[in-house]
PDB file of C-alpha atoms in Angstrom:
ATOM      1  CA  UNK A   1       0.000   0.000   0.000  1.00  0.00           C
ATOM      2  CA  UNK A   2       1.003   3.411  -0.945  1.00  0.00           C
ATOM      3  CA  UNK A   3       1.896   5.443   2.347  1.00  0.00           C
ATOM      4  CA  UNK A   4      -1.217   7.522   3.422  1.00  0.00           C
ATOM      5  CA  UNK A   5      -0.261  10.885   4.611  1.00  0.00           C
ATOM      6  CA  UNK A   6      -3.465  12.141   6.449  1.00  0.00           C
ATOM      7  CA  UNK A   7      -1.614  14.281   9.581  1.00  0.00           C
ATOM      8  CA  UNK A   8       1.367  16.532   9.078  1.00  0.00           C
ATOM      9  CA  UNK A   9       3.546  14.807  11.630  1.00  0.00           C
ATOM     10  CA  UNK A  10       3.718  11.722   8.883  1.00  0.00           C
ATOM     11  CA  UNK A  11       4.506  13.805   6.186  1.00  0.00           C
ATOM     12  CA  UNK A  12       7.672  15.581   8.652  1.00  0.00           C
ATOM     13  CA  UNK A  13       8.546  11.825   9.315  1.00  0.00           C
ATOM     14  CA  UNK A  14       8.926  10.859   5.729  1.00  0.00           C
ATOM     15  CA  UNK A  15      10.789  13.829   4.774  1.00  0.00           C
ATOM     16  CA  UNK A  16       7.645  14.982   2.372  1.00  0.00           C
ATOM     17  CA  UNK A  17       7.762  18.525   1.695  1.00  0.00           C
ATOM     18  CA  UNK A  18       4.037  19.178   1.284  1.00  0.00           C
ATOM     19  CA  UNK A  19       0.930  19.688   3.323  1.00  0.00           C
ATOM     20  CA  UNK A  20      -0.843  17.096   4.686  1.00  0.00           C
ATOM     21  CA  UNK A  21      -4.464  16.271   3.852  1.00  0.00           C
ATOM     22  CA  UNK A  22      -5.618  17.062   6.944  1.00  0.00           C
ATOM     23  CA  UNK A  23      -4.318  20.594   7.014  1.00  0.00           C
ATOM     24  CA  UNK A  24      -5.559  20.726   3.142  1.00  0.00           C
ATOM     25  CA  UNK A  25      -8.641  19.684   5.203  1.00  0.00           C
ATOM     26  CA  UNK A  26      -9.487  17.422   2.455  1.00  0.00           C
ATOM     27  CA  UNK A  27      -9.444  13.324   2.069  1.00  0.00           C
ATOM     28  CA  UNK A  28      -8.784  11.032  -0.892  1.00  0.00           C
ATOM     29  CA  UNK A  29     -11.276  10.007  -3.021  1.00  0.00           C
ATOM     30  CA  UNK A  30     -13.658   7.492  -1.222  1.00  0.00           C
ATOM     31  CA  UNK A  31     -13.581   5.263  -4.404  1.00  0.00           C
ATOM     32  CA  UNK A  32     -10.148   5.646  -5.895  1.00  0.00           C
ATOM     33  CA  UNK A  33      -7.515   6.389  -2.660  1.00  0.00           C
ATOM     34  CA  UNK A  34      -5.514   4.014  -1.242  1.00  0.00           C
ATOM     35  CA  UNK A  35      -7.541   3.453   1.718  1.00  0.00           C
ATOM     36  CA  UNK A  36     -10.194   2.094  -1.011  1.00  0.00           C
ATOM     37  CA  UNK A  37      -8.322   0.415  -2.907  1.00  0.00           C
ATOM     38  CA  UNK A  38      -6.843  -1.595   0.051  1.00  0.00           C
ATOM     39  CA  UNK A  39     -10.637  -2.033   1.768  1.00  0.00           C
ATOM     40  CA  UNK A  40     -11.241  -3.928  -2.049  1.00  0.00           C
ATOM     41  CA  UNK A  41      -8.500  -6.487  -1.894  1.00  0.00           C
ATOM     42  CA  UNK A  42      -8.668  -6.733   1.937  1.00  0.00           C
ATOM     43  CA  UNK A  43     -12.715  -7.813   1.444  1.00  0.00           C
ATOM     44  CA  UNK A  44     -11.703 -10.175  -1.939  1.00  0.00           C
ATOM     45  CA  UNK A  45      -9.407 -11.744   0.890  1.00  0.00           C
ATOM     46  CA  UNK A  46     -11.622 -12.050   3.446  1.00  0.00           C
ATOM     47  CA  UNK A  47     -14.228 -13.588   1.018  1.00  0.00           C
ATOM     48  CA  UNK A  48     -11.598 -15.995  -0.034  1.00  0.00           C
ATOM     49  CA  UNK A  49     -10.492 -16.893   3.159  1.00  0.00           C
ATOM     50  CA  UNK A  50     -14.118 -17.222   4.560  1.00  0.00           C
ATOM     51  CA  UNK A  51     -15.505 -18.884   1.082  1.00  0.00           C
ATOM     52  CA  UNK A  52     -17.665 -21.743   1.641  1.00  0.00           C
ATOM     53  CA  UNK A  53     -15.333 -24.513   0.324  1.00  0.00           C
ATOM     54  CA  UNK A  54     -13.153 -23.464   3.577  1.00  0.00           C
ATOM     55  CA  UNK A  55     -15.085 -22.911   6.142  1.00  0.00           C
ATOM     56  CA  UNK A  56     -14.393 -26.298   7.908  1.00  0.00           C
ATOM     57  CA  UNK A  57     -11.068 -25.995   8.353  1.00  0.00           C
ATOM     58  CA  UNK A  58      -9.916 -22.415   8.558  1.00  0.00           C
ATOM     59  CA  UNK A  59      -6.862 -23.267  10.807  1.00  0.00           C
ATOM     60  CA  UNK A  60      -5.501 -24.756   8.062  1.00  0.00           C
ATOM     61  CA  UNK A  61      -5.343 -21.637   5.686  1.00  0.00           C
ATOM     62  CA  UNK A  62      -2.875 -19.026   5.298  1.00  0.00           C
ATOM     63  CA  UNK A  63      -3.787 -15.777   4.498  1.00  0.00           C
ATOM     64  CA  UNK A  64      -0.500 -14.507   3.435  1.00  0.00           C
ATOM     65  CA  UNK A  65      -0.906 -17.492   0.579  1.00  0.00           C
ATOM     66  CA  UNK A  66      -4.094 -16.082  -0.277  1.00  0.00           C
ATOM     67  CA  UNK A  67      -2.564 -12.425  -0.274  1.00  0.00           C
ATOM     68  CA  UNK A  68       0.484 -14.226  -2.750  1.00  0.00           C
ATOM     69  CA  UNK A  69      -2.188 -15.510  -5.006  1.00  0.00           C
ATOM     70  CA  UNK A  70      -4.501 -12.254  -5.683  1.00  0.00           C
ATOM     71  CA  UNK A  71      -1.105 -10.184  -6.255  1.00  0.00           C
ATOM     72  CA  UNK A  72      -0.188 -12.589  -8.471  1.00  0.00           C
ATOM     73  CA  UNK A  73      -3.331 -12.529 -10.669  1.00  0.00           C
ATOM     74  CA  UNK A  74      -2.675  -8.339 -11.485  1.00  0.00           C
ATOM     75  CA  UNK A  75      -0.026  -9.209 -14.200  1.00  0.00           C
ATOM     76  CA  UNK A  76      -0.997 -12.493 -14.974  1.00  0.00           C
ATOM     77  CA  UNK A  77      -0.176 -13.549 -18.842  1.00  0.00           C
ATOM     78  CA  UNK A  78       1.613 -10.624 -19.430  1.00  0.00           C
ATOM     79  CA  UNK A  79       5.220 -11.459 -20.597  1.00  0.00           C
ATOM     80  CA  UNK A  80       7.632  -8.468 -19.615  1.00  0.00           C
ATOM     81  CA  UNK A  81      11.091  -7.511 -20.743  1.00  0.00           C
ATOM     82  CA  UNK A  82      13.194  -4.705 -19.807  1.00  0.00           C
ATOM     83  CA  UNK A  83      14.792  -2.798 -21.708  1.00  0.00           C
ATOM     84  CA  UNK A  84      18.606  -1.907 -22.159  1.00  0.00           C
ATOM     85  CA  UNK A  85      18.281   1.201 -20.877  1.00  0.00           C
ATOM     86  CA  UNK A  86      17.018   0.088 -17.477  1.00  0.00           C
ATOM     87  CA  UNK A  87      18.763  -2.854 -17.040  1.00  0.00           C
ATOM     88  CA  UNK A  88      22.410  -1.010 -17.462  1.00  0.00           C
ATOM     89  CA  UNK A  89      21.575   2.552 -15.755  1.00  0.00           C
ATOM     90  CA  UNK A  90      19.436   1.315 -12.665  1.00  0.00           C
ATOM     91  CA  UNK A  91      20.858  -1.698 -11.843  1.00  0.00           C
ATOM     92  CA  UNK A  92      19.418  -1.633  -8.134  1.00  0.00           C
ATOM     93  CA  UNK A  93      16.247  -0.205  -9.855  1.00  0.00           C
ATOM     94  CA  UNK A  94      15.695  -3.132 -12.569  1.00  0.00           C
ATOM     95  CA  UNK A  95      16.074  -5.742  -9.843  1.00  0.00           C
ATOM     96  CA  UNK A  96      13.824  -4.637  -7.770  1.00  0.00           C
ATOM     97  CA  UNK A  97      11.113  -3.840 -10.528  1.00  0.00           C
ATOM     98  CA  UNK A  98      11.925  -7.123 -12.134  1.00  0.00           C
ATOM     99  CA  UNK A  99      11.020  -8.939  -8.770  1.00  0.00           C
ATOM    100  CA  UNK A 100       8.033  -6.595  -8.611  1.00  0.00           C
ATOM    101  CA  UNK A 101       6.364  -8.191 -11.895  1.00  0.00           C
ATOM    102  CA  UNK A 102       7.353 -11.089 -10.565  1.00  0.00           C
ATOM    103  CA  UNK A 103       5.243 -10.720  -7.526  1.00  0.00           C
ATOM    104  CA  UNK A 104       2.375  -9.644  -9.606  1.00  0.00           C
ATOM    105  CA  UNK A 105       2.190 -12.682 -11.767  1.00  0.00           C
ATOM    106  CA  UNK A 106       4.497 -11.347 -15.244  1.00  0.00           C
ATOM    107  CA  UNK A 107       6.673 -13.725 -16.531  1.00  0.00           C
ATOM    108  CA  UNK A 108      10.091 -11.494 -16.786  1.00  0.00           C
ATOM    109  CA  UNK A 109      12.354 -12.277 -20.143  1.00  0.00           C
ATOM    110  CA  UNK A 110      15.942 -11.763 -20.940  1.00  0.00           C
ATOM    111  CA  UNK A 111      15.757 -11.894 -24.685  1.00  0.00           C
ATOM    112  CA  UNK A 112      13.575 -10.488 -27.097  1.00  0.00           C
ATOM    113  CA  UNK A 113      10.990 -13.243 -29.140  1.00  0.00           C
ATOM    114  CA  UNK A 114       7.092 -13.464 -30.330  1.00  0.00           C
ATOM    115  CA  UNK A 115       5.813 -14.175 -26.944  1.00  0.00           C
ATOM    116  CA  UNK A 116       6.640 -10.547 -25.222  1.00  0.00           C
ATOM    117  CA  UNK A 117       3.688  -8.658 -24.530  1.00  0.00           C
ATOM    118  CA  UNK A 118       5.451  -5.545 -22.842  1.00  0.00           C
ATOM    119  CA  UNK A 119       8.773  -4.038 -23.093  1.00  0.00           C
ATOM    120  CA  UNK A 120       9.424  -1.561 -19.972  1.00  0.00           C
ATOM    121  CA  UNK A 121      11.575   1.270 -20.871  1.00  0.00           C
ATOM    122  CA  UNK A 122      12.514   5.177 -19.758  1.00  0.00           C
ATOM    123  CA  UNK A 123      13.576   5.675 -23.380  1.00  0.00           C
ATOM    124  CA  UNK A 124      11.840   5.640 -26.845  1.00  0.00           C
ATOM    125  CA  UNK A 125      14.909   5.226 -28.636  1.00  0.00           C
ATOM    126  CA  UNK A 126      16.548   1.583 -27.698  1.00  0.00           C
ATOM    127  CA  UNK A 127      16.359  -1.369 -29.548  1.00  0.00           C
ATOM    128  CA  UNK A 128      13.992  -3.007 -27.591  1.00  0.00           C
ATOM    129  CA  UNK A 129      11.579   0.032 -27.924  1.00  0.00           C
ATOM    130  CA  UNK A 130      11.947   0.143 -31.371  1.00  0.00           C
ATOM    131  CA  UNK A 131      11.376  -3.257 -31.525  1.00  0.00           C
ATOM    132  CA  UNK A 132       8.307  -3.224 -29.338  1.00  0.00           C
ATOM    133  CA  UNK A 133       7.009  -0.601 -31.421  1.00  0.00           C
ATOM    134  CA  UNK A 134       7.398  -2.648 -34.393  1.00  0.00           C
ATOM    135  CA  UNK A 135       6.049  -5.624 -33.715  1.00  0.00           C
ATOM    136  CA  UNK A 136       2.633  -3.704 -32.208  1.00  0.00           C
ATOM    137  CA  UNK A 137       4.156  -4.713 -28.491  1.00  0.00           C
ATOM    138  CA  UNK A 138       3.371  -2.086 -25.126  1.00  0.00           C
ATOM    139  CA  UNK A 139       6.163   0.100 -24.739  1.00  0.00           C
ATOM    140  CA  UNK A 140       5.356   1.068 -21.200  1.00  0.00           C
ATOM    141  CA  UNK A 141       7.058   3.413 -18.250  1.00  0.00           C
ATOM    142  CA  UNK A 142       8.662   1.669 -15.506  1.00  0.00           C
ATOM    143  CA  UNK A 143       5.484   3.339 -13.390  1.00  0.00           C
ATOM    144  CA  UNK A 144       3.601   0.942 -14.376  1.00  0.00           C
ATOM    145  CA  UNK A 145       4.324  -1.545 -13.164  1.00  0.00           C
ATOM    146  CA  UNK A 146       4.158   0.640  -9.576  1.00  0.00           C
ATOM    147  CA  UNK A 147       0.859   1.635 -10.388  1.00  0.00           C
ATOM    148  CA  UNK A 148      -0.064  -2.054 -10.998  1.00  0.00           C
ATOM    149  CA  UNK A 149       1.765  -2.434  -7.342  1.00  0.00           C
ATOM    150  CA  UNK A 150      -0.307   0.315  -5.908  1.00  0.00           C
ATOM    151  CA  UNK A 151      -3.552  -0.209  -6.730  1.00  0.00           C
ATOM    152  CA  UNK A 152      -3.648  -4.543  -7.437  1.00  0.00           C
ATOM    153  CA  UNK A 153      -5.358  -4.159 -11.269  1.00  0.00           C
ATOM    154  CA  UNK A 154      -3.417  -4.193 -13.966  1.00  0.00           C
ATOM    155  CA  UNK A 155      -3.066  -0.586 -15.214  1.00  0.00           C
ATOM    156  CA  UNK A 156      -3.758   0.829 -18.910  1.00  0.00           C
ATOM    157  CA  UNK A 157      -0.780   0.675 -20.682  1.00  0.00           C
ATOM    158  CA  UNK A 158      -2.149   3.853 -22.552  1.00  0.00           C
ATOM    159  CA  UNK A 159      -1.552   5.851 -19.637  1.00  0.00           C
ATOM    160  CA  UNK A 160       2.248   4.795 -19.390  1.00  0.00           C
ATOM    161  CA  UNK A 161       3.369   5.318 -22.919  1.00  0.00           C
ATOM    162  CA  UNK A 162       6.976   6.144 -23.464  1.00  0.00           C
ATOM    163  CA  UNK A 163       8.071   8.914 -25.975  1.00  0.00           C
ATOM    164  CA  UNK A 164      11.534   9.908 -27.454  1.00  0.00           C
ATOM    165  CA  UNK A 165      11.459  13.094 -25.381  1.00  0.00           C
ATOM    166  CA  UNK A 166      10.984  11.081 -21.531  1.00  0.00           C
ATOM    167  CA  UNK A 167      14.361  10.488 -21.330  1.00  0.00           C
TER     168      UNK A 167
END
């Protein structure tokens, strides 16, 4: 979950340099916020882990596996590569957004064939973007995959296009 910054004393502690929404003396939006989005997945949880098929033997179950399954659903099917760009400029940065598909259910890729549905790039202008581009692929913004993160749905890839001038 995306930190929620309600009172100013959380936005001193992380260092944000920004009103808080309570002296704004506004909240987030009571369908789209984080607190919502979290309230969804926590009662898709709750229904799992409740469901009728389980309801004898509840000791048994693990939420955290049930948690590990729903994230893993988000990306599901999609088959992600990275491109040059990230992978040689942000080493710490690839790694840990690599493992972050992962988690959501993408199949990462090393090398470039038919069966790539996204390449994930900061730049318009590498091979694999040109590539992508070619072959009608999603050339997509490392974001999201964060925003996939954020808010457990898969995002539209339309809203994380990558140009020749993002660089």
């Amino acid at each position: 979950m995306e930190r929620y910054h309600f009172f100013a004393s959380s936005c001193k502690q992380f260092g944000l340099n920004s009103n808080s929404l309570a002296e704004l003396r506004i909240d987030e939006s009571e369908t789209e916020g984080a607190l919502a989005t979290v309230l969804k997945v926590l009662q898709r949880i709750h229904s799992l882990f409740f469901g009728l098929e389980h309801e004898d033997n509840l000791e048994s179950q693990d939420v955290r596996l049930l948690l590990k399954t729903v994230r893993q659903e988000v990306l599901k099917g999609c088959e992600v590569i990275f491109s040059s760009d990230i992978a040689t400029t942000f080493k710490d940065e690839h790694q840990r957004l690599w493992e972050m598909a992962e988690q959501l259910g993408a199949r990462c890729l090393t090398e470039l064939d038919s069966s790539v549905t996204h390449v994930v790039s900061i730049d318009a202008g590498t091979h694999e973007s040109y590539w992508a581009m070619q072959e009608s692929k999603f050339l997509v913004h490392p974001g999201w995959i964060e925003a996939a993160k954020y808010t457990w749905q898969k995002q539209p890839e339309e809203n994380f296009r990558v140009s020749l001038s993002q660089k």
